[in-house]
Amino acid sequence: MSDQQPYSFFQSVEKSFDRAAQFTKWEKGLLEQIKACNSIYSMRFPVKMDDGSIEVIEAYRVQHSQHKSPCKGGIRFSEAVNQDEVMALASLMTYKCAIVNVPFGGAKGGIKINPRAHSIYELEKITRRYTSELVKKNFIGPGIDVPAPDYGTGEREMAWIVDTYASLKPGEIDAAGCVTGKPITQGGVRGRKEATGLGVFFGIREVCNMTDVMEKLGLPVGVVGKKVIVQGLGNVGYHSAKFFREHGSVVIAIAEYEGAIYKADGLNEEEVFQHRKATGSILNFPGATNLAKSGDALEMECDILIPAALENVINSTNAANVKAKIIGEAANGPLTPEADEILVAKGILIVPDMYLNAGGVTVSYFEWLKNLSHVRYGRMEKRFTENMNSHILSQMETLTNKKVGEAERKFIMHGAEEVDLVHSGLEETMITATREIMEIWKSNPAIPDMRTAAYVCAINKVGTSYAELGIFP
Ligand code: GLU
C-alpha cells in the first residue's frame, strides 16, 4: 500500500464488491465466501545469478476461488509485486471469468523482480524454479490452476513453464493445458497475443454503438473519428491502439514511463514502437510533440482514455484533471477508489477492467480447450466449408448466368481458420458481456456506475455457482 492510498489494492476490490453486494440477494456468509482468497502460496527460493551470487526470490500464487476448476490467471514479473496485490488480482480474475462465462475460478501469480535487471538465462532459471515450486505444492496443472502471461511476462516465459511442467509430469497427455499464452509451436492458439487489446476494442466499440449511452455523454455513435489516448505501449496498449486506429479512431497520444507524445492527426502504434526500439524512448517521434511528464497524457482532452499499464495511475492527485469522456480500463485496477468517485461524479463513463480486459483470459480458455482436444481450430471444417461454398457459388452462377467478382469470390469461399474462429468467439463474448452489464445497470437506477453493475453481474454468477454446488459439510 503506498503512502497516499488509504486502501490497499485488495481492500479497494473488497470495497467495490461490498458496494455491489447490496444490490444482490445473497446471504452474508455466501458473500464472504465469494470474497475470500481460498489458497495463498507465498514462497521464497534461491537462484544463482550469472555472476555467481545467490538471490532469494520472493514469489506468490494466489487461488482466489475454486467455484469452477481449474482456476486461472496470469503471472506478473514486477518489483511492485506483493501478497496484497496478487490477492486483489486473483479476485478480479474470478469476477472477470464469471462475467464473460469462462468456466474458471480466479488465480494470480507474481514474482517480485525487475525483469529488465536480469539476463534471459537468469529469467529462465527463475521461471523454471517457480514452476517446479508450483508443481511440488500441486498449484499448477490443466485441471488445477492454469497460469498465463501478465505484466512483464509473455510467450517465452510460458514456453519455459510448459516445458518444466511436462518434464516433471512425464506421460501427462494434457500437459500442454497447464499454462496458456504459449507460442503456437508449443500448443498456443492463434489470436492469443492480441486478445486483450482486441477485447478492449470490442468492449468499447459496443459501448460506443449504444445510442442512449452516447447521447448522455454528448458523443456521436460509433468509434470512427473518436480521439483516443493510450497509456502504456506494452502488449495490451499496443494492440488496443492498433485496433482503434484500424477502425477509424485517431490515437492522439501515447504515454510510456519515459514520457508521452502527442500528434493531433494520429499516431501509428507500430511506427512509435519501432522508434522506441531504435532510440530507447517514445520521445522525439517525428512529427509529434513531447509531453513533459508521462502523466500529462492522462489529463488531455480526448474521447476515450485507455490506461493499459499498471494499477493506480489515476488517483486522487490527478483524477480531477482528467478530461476524457470514456475511460476504458485495459489494465487491472488503473483507478484508485478515490479517483473512481471523482470521475463518476464528473460524469465520465468508466468501462471497468474486470470485464473490459477479459479478452486475454477468454482466448486463454480457447487455448486450453484446444490443448485438451489436441486439434487445431478449423482443421476439421475449413476445407469442407470451402468446398460447400464453392458448390453453392457455382450453382448460383449457373442459375443466374452471372459471375461474382474475384474479391467477392475469395470472401465467400473462405473457410474459417483458427484465428478467424478465435476472433469471432472473442467478439461474441465481449459484445454479450457488455450488453449484460448495461442491462443490469439500466434495470436498477440505484446502481451508481458500470463498475458496480459489472460486480453485480459477477457476484450473481459466482453466487449461483456456489449456491448450486452447496457448501461441503
Ligand atoms: N493476465 C491476463 C489477465 O489479467 C490473462 C489471464 C489468463 O489468460 O489466464 O486477465
mmCIF file with all atom_site columns, C-alpha atoms in Angstrom, residues 5-147:
data_model
loop_
_atom_site.group_PDB
_atom_site.id
_atom_site.type_symbol
_atom_site.label_atom_id
_atom_site.label_alt_id
_atom_site.label_comp_id
_atom_site.label_asym_id
_atom_site.label_entity_id
_atom_site.label_seq_id
_atom_site.pdbx_PDB_ins_code
_atom_site.Cartn_x
_atom_site.Cartn_y
_atom_site.Cartn_z
_atom_site.occupancy
_atom_site.B_iso_or_equiv
_atom_site.pdbx_formal_charge
_atom_site.auth_seq_id
_atom_site.auth_comp_id
_atom_site.auth_asym_id
_atom_site.auth_atom_id
_atom_site.pdbx_PDB_model_num
ATOM 1   C CA . GLN A 1 5   ? -3.518  5.422   -0.758  1.00 0.00 ? 5   GLN A CA 1
ATOM 2   C CA . PRO A 1 6   ? -5.850  4.877   2.212   1.00 0.00 ? 6   PRO A CA 1
ATOM 3   C CA . TYR A 1 7   ? -6.765  1.409   0.909   1.00 0.00 ? 7   TYR A CA 1
ATOM 4   C CA . SER A 1 8   ? -4.621  -1.446  -0.247  1.00 0.00 ? 8   SER A CA 1
ATOM 5   C CA . PHE A 1 9   ? -5.458  -2.827  -3.696  1.00 0.00 ? 9   PHE A CA 1
ATOM 6   C CA . PHE A 1 10  ? -7.201  -5.861  -2.206  1.00 0.00 ? 10  PHE A CA 1
ATOM 7   C CA . GLN A 1 11  ? -9.191  -3.637  0.161   1.00 0.00 ? 11  GLN A CA 1
ATOM 8   C CA . SER A 1 12  ? -10.304 -1.500  -2.744  1.00 0.00 ? 12  SER A CA 1
ATOM 9   C CA . VAL A 1 13  ? -11.531 -4.611  -4.570  1.00 0.00 ? 13  VAL A CA 1
ATOM 10  C CA . GLU A 1 14  ? -13.401 -5.597  -1.393  1.00 0.00 ? 14  GLU A CA 1
ATOM 11  C CA . LYS A 1 15  ? -14.869 -2.110  -1.186  1.00 0.00 ? 15  LYS A CA 1
ATOM 12  C CA . SER A 1 16  ? -16.194 -2.294  -4.746  1.00 0.00 ? 16  SER A CA 1
ATOM 13  C CA . PHE A 1 17  ? -17.509 -5.788  -4.020  1.00 0.00 ? 17  PHE A CA 1
ATOM 14  C CA . ASP A 1 18  ? -19.365 -4.641  -0.877  1.00 0.00 ? 18  ASP A CA 1
ATOM 15  C CA . ARG A 1 19  ? -20.896 -1.697  -2.687  1.00 0.00 ? 19  ARG A CA 1
ATOM 16  C CA . ALA A 1 20  ? -22.262 -4.037  -5.358  1.00 0.00 ? 20  ALA A CA 1
ATOM 17  C CA . ALA A 1 21  ? -23.283 -6.814  -2.948  1.00 0.00 ? 21  ALA A CA 1
ATOM 18  C CA . GLN A 1 22  ? -26.133 -4.684  -1.573  1.00 0.00 ? 22  GLN A CA 1
ATOM 19  C CA . PHE A 1 23  ? -27.800 -4.950  -4.982  1.00 0.00 ? 23  PHE A CA 1
ATOM 20  C CA . THR A 1 24  ? -27.797 -8.753  -4.803  1.00 0.00 ? 24  THR A CA 1
ATOM 21  C CA . LYS A 1 25  ? -29.859 -11.248 -2.815  1.00 0.00 ? 25  LYS A CA 1
ATOM 22  C CA . TRP A 1 26  ? -27.098 -13.454 -1.390  1.00 0.00 ? 26  TRP A CA 1
ATOM 23  C CA . GLU A 1 27  ? -26.770 -14.072 2.329   1.00 0.00 ? 27  GLU A CA 1
ATOM 24  C CA . LYS A 1 28  ? -23.823 -12.596 4.214   1.00 0.00 ? 28  LYS A CA 1
ATOM 25  C CA . GLY A 1 29  ? -21.903 -15.855 4.635   1.00 0.00 ? 29  GLY A CA 1
ATOM 26  C CA . LEU A 1 30  ? -22.050 -16.709 0.972   1.00 0.00 ? 30  LEU A CA 1
ATOM 27  C CA . LEU A 1 31  ? -20.854 -13.207 0.060   1.00 0.00 ? 31  LEU A CA 1
ATOM 28  C CA . GLU A 1 32  ? -17.949 -13.646 2.487   1.00 0.00 ? 32  GLU A CA 1
ATOM 29  C CA . GLN A 1 33  ? -17.033 -16.915 0.768   1.00 0.00 ? 33  GLN A CA 1
ATOM 30  C CA . ILE A 1 34  ? -17.165 -15.324 -2.679  1.00 0.00 ? 34  ILE A CA 1
ATOM 31  C CA . LYS A 1 35  ? -14.844 -12.526 -1.495  1.00 0.00 ? 35  LYS A CA 1
ATOM 32  C CA . ALA A 1 36  ? -12.248 -14.618 0.328   1.00 0.00 ? 36  ALA A CA 1
ATOM 33  C CA . CYS A 1 37  ? -8.980  -15.839 -1.215  1.00 0.00 ? 37  CYS A CA 1
ATOM 34  C CA . ASN A 1 38  ? -9.116  -19.626 -0.842  1.00 0.00 ? 38  ASN A CA 1
ATOM 35  C CA . SER A 1 39  ? -5.413  -20.535 -1.010  1.00 0.00 ? 39  SER A CA 1
ATOM 36  C CA . ILE A 1 40  ? -2.342  -18.331 -0.776  1.00 0.00 ? 40  ILE A CA 1
ATOM 37  C CA . TYR A 1 41  ? 1.077   -19.735 -1.560  1.00 0.00 ? 41  TYR A CA 1
ATOM 38  C CA . SER A 1 42  ? 3.870   -17.355 -0.577  1.00 0.00 ? 42  SER A CA 1
ATOM 39  C CA . MET A 1 43  ? 7.296   -18.722 -1.462  1.00 0.00 ? 43  MET A CA 1
ATOM 40  C CA . ARG A 1 44  ? 10.983  -17.886 -1.289  1.00 0.00 ? 44  ARG A CA 1
ATOM 41  C CA . PHE A 1 45  ? 13.586  -19.750 -3.310  1.00 0.00 ? 45  PHE A CA 1
ATOM 42  C CA . PRO A 1 46  ? 17.253  -19.198 -4.114  1.00 0.00 ? 46  PRO A CA 1
ATOM 43  C CA . VAL A 1 47  ? 18.540  -18.664 -7.643  1.00 0.00 ? 47  VAL A CA 1
ATOM 44  C CA . LYS A 1 48  ? 22.202  -18.446 -8.626  1.00 0.00 ? 48  LYS A CA 1
ATOM 45  C CA . MET A 1 49  ? 22.770  -15.383 -10.808 1.00 0.00 ? 49  MET A CA 1
ATOM 46  C CA . ASP A 1 50  ? 25.178  -15.121 -13.756 1.00 0.00 ? 50  ASP A CA 1
ATOM 47  C CA . ASP A 1 51  ? 27.880  -13.565 -11.575 1.00 0.00 ? 51  ASP A CA 1
ATOM 48  C CA . GLY A 1 52  ? 27.723  -16.492 -9.137  1.00 0.00 ? 52  GLY A CA 1
ATOM 49  C CA . SER A 1 53  ? 25.830  -14.628 -6.394  1.00 0.00 ? 53  SER A CA 1
ATOM 50  C CA . ILE A 1 54  ? 22.717  -16.153 -4.846  1.00 0.00 ? 54  ILE A CA 1
ATOM 51  C CA . GLU A 1 55  ? 19.465  -14.169 -4.784  1.00 0.00 ? 55  GLU A CA 1
ATOM 52  C CA . VAL A 1 56  ? 16.442  -15.147 -2.713  1.00 0.00 ? 56  VAL A CA 1
ATOM 53  C CA . ILE A 1 57  ? 13.372  -14.659 -4.883  1.00 0.00 ? 57  ILE A CA 1
ATOM 54  C CA . GLU A 1 58  ? 10.016  -13.636 -3.381  1.00 0.00 ? 58  GLU A CA 1
ATOM 55  C CA . ALA A 1 59  ? 7.045   -15.045 -5.284  1.00 0.00 ? 59  ALA A CA 1
ATOM 56  C CA . TYR A 1 60  ? 3.335   -15.827 -4.908  1.00 0.00 ? 60  TYR A CA 1
ATOM 57  C CA . ARG A 1 61  ? 0.474   -17.798 -6.353  1.00 0.00 ? 61  ARG A CA 1
ATOM 58  C CA . VAL A 1 62  ? -2.976  -16.982 -5.030  1.00 0.00 ? 62  VAL A CA 1
ATOM 59  C CA . GLN A 1 63  ? -6.031  -19.080 -5.849  1.00 0.00 ? 63  GLN A CA 1
ATOM 60  C CA . HIS A 1 64  ? -8.958  -16.875 -5.080  1.00 0.00 ? 64  HIS A CA 1
ATOM 61  C CA . SER A 1 65  ? -11.753 -19.250 -5.969  1.00 0.00 ? 65  SER A CA 1
ATOM 62  C CA . GLN A 1 66  ? -12.353 -22.849 -6.964  1.00 0.00 ? 66  GLN A CA 1
ATOM 63  C CA . HIS A 1 67  ? -16.060 -22.466 -7.595  1.00 0.00 ? 67  HIS A CA 1
ATOM 64  C CA . LYS A 1 68  ? -15.075 -23.696 -11.044 1.00 0.00 ? 68  LYS A CA 1
ATOM 65  C CA . SER A 1 69  ? -11.963 -25.693 -11.894 1.00 0.00 ? 69  SER A CA 1
ATOM 66  C CA . PRO A 1 70  ? -9.250  -25.082 -12.873 1.00 0.00 ? 70  PRO A CA 1
ATOM 67  C CA . CYS A 1 71  ? -8.508  -21.640 -11.570 1.00 0.00 ? 71  CYS A CA 1
ATOM 68  C CA . LYS A 1 72  ? -6.871  -19.240 -13.945 1.00 0.00 ? 72  LYS A CA 1
ATOM 69  C CA . GLY A 1 73  ? -4.819  -16.083 -14.070 1.00 0.00 ? 73  GLY A CA 1
ATOM 70  C CA . GLY A 1 74  ? -1.545  -14.609 -15.221 1.00 0.00 ? 74  GLY A CA 1
ATOM 71  C CA . ILE A 1 75  ? 1.884   -14.384 -13.641 1.00 0.00 ? 75  ILE A CA 1
ATOM 72  C CA . ARG A 1 76  ? 3.498   -10.978 -13.394 1.00 0.00 ? 76  ARG A CA 1
ATOM 73  C CA . PHE A 1 77  ? 7.133   -10.048 -13.044 1.00 0.00 ? 77  PHE A CA 1
ATOM 74  C CA . SER A 1 78  ? 7.420   -6.702  -11.327 1.00 0.00 ? 78  SER A CA 1
ATOM 75  C CA . GLU A 1 79  ? 9.273   -5.112  -8.438  1.00 0.00 ? 79  GLU A CA 1
ATOM 76  C CA . ALA A 1 80  ? 5.938   -3.887  -7.101  1.00 0.00 ? 80  ALA A CA 1
ATOM 77  C CA . VAL A 1 81  ? 4.627   -7.445  -6.538  1.00 0.00 ? 81  VAL A CA 1
ATOM 78  C CA . ASN A 1 82  ? 3.375   -8.162  -3.020  1.00 0.00 ? 82  ASN A CA 1
ATOM 79  C CA . GLN A 1 83  ? 0.846   -10.520 -1.493  1.00 0.00 ? 83  GLN A CA 1
ATOM 80  C CA . ASP A 1 84  ? -1.921  -7.946  -1.297  1.00 0.00 ? 84  ASP A CA 1
ATOM 81  C CA . GLU A 1 85  ? -1.579  -7.095  -4.977  1.00 0.00 ? 85  GLU A CA 1
ATOM 82  C CA . VAL A 1 86  ? -1.630  -10.742 -6.062  1.00 0.00 ? 86  VAL A CA 1
ATOM 83  C CA . MET A 1 87  ? -4.700  -11.359 -3.871  1.00 0.00 ? 87  MET A CA 1
ATOM 84  C CA . ALA A 1 88  ? -6.519  -8.417  -5.460  1.00 0.00 ? 88  ALA A CA 1
ATOM 85  C CA . LEU A 1 89  ? -5.627  -9.523  -8.967  1.00 0.00 ? 89  LEU A CA 1
ATOM 86  C CA . ALA A 1 90  ? -6.676  -13.117 -8.222  1.00 0.00 ? 90  ALA A CA 1
ATOM 87  C CA . SER A 1 91  ? -10.086 -11.897 -7.007  1.00 0.00 ? 91  SER A CA 1
ATOM 88  C CA . LEU A 1 92  ? -10.534 -9.804  -10.145 1.00 0.00 ? 92  LEU A CA 1
ATOM 89  C CA . MET A 1 93  ? -9.847  -12.966 -12.184 1.00 0.00 ? 93  MET A CA 1
ATOM 90  C CA . THR A 1 94  ? -12.732 -14.814 -10.521 1.00 0.00 ? 94  THR A CA 1
ATOM 91  C CA . TYR A 1 95  ? -15.141 -11.979 -11.289 1.00 0.00 ? 95  TYR A CA 1
ATOM 92  C CA . LYS A 1 96  ? -13.759 -11.460 -14.769 1.00 0.00 ? 96  LYS A CA 1
ATOM 93  C CA . CYS A 1 97  ? -14.147 -15.112 -15.753 1.00 0.00 ? 97  CYS A CA 1
ATOM 94  C CA . ALA A 1 98  ? -17.688 -15.186 -14.355 1.00 0.00 ? 98  ALA A CA 1
ATOM 95  C CA . ILE A 1 99  ? -18.778 -12.126 -16.341 1.00 0.00 ? 99  ILE A CA 1
ATOM 96  C CA . VAL A 1 100 ? -17.532 -13.486 -19.669 1.00 0.00 ? 100 VAL A CA 1
ATOM 97  C CA . ASN A 1 101 ? -18.809 -17.004 -18.935 1.00 0.00 ? 101 ASN A CA 1
ATOM 98  C CA . VAL A 1 102 ? -15.371 -18.585 -18.899 1.00 0.00 ? 102 VAL A CA 1
ATOM 99  C CA . PRO A 1 103 ? -15.755 -21.594 -16.581 1.00 0.00 ? 103 PRO A CA 1
ATOM 100 C CA . PHE A 1 104 ? -12.698 -20.998 -14.370 1.00 0.00 ? 104 PHE A CA 1
ATOM 101 C CA . GLY A 1 105 ? -12.062 -19.835 -10.830 1.00 0.00 ? 105 GLY A CA 1
ATOM 102 C CA . GLY A 1 106 ? -9.674  -16.918 -10.355 1.00 0.00 ? 106 GLY A CA 1
ATOM 103 C CA . ALA A 1 107 ? -5.963  -17.012 -9.539  1.00 0.00 ? 107 ALA A CA 1
ATOM 104 C CA . LYS A 1 108 ? -2.864  -14.881 -9.998  1.00 0.00 ? 108 LYS A CA 1
ATOM 105 C CA . GLY A 1 109 ? 0.876   -15.250 -9.623  1.00 0.00 ? 109 GLY A CA 1
ATOM 106 C CA . GLY A 1 110 ? 3.651   -12.774 -9.077  1.00 0.00 ? 110 GLY A CA 1
ATOM 107 C CA . ILE A 1 111 ? 7.426   -12.795 -8.874  1.00 0.00 ? 111 ILE A CA 1
ATOM 108 C CA . LYS A 1 112 ? 8.987   -9.754  -7.240  1.00 0.00 ? 112 LYS A CA 1
ATOM 109 C CA . ILE A 1 113 ? 11.729  -8.970  -9.741  1.00 0.00 ? 113 ILE A CA 1
ATOM 110 C CA . ASN A 1 114 ? 12.552  -6.326  -12.274 1.00 0.00 ? 114 ASN A CA 1
ATOM 111 C CA . PRO A 1 115 ? 12.775  -8.424  -15.444 1.00 0.00 ? 115 PRO A CA 1
ATOM 112 C CA . ARG A 1 116 ? 14.891  -5.754  -17.138 1.00 0.00 ? 116 ARG A CA 1
ATOM 113 C CA . ALA A 1 117 ? 17.561  -6.183  -14.475 1.00 0.00 ? 117 ALA A CA 1
ATOM 114 C CA . HIS A 1 118 ? 18.098  -9.873  -15.290 1.00 0.00 ? 118 HIS A CA 1
ATOM 115 C CA . SER A 1 119 ? 19.660  -11.730 -18.184 1.00 0.00 ? 119 SER A CA 1
ATOM 116 C CA . ILE A 1 120 ? 17.464  -14.086 -20.219 1.00 0.00 ? 120 ILE A CA 1
ATOM 117 C CA . TYR A 1 121 ? 19.232  -17.033 -18.656 1.00 0.00 ? 121 TYR A CA 1
ATOM 118 C CA . GLU A 1 122 ? 18.517  -15.729 -15.135 1.00 0.00 ? 122 GLU A CA 1
ATOM 119 C CA . LEU A 1 123 ? 14.866  -15.154 -16.056 1.00 0.00 ? 123 LEU A CA 1
ATOM 120 C CA . GLU A 1 124 ? 14.655  -18.711 -17.354 1.00 0.00 ? 124 GLU A CA 1
ATOM 121 C CA . LYS A 1 125 ? 16.093  -20.119 -14.141 1.00 0.00 ? 125 LYS A CA 1
ATOM 122 C CA . ILE A 1 126 ? 13.703  -18.041 -12.010 1.00 0.00 ? 126 ILE A CA 1
ATOM 123 C CA . THR A 1 127 ? 10.684  -19.078 -14.123 1.00 0.00 ? 127 THR A CA 1
ATOM 124 C CA . ARG A 1 128 ? 11.571  -22.766 -14.138 1.00 0.00 ? 128 ARG A CA 1
ATOM 125 C CA . ARG A 1 129 ? 12.245  -22.809 -10.401 1.00 0.00 ? 129 ARG A CA 1
ATOM 126 C CA . TYR A 1 130 ? 8.950   -21.014 -9.726  1.00 0.00 ? 130 TYR A CA 1
ATOM 127 C CA . THR A 1 131 ? 7.154   -23.622 -11.856 1.00 0.00 ? 131 THR A CA 1
ATOM 128 C CA . SER A 1 132 ? 8.724   -26.542 -10.004 1.00 0.00 ? 132 SER A CA 1
ATOM 129 C CA . GLU A 1 133 ? 7.692   -24.936 -6.678  1.00 0.00 ? 133 GLU A CA 1
ATOM 130 C CA . LEU A 1 134 ? 4.124   -24.790 -8.023  1.00 0.00 ? 134 LEU A CA 1
ATOM 131 C CA . VAL A 1 135 ? 4.296   -28.450 -9.116  1.00 0.00 ? 135 VAL A CA 1
ATOM 132 C CA . LYS A 1 136 ? 5.589   -29.534 -5.681  1.00 0.00 ? 136 LYS A CA 1
ATOM 133 C CA . LYS A 1 137 ? 2.617   -27.949 -3.936  1.00 0.00 ? 137 LYS A CA 1
ATOM 134 C CA . ASN A 1 138 ? 0.068   -29.007 -6.580  1.00 0.00 ? 138 ASN A CA 1
ATOM 135 C CA . PHE A 1 139 ? -0.557  -25.382 -7.531  1.00 0.00 ? 139 PHE A CA 1
ATOM 136 C CA . ILE A 1 140 ? -0.389  -25.934 -11.286 1.00 0.00 ? 140 ILE A CA 1
ATOM 137 C CA . GLY A 1 141 ? -1.979  -28.360 -13.755 1.00 0.00 ? 141 GLY A CA 1
ATOM 138 C CA . PRO A 1 142 ? -4.546  -28.395 -16.566 1.00 0.00 ? 142 PRO A CA 1
ATOM 139 C CA . GLY A 1 143 ? -7.288  -29.334 -14.097 1.00 0.00 ? 143 GLY A CA 1
ATOM 140 C CA . ILE A 1 144 ? -5.929  -27.429 -11.077 1.00 0.00 ? 144 ILE A CA 1
ATOM 141 C CA . ASP A 1 145 ? -4.563  -23.988 -11.845 1.00 0.00 ? 145 ASP A CA 1
ATOM 142 C CA . VAL A 1 146 ? -3.513  -22.652 -15.245 1.00 0.00 ? 146 VAL A CA 1
ATOM 143 C CA . PRO A 1 147 ? -1.224  -19.584 -15.343 1.00 0.00 ? 147 PRO A CA 1
#
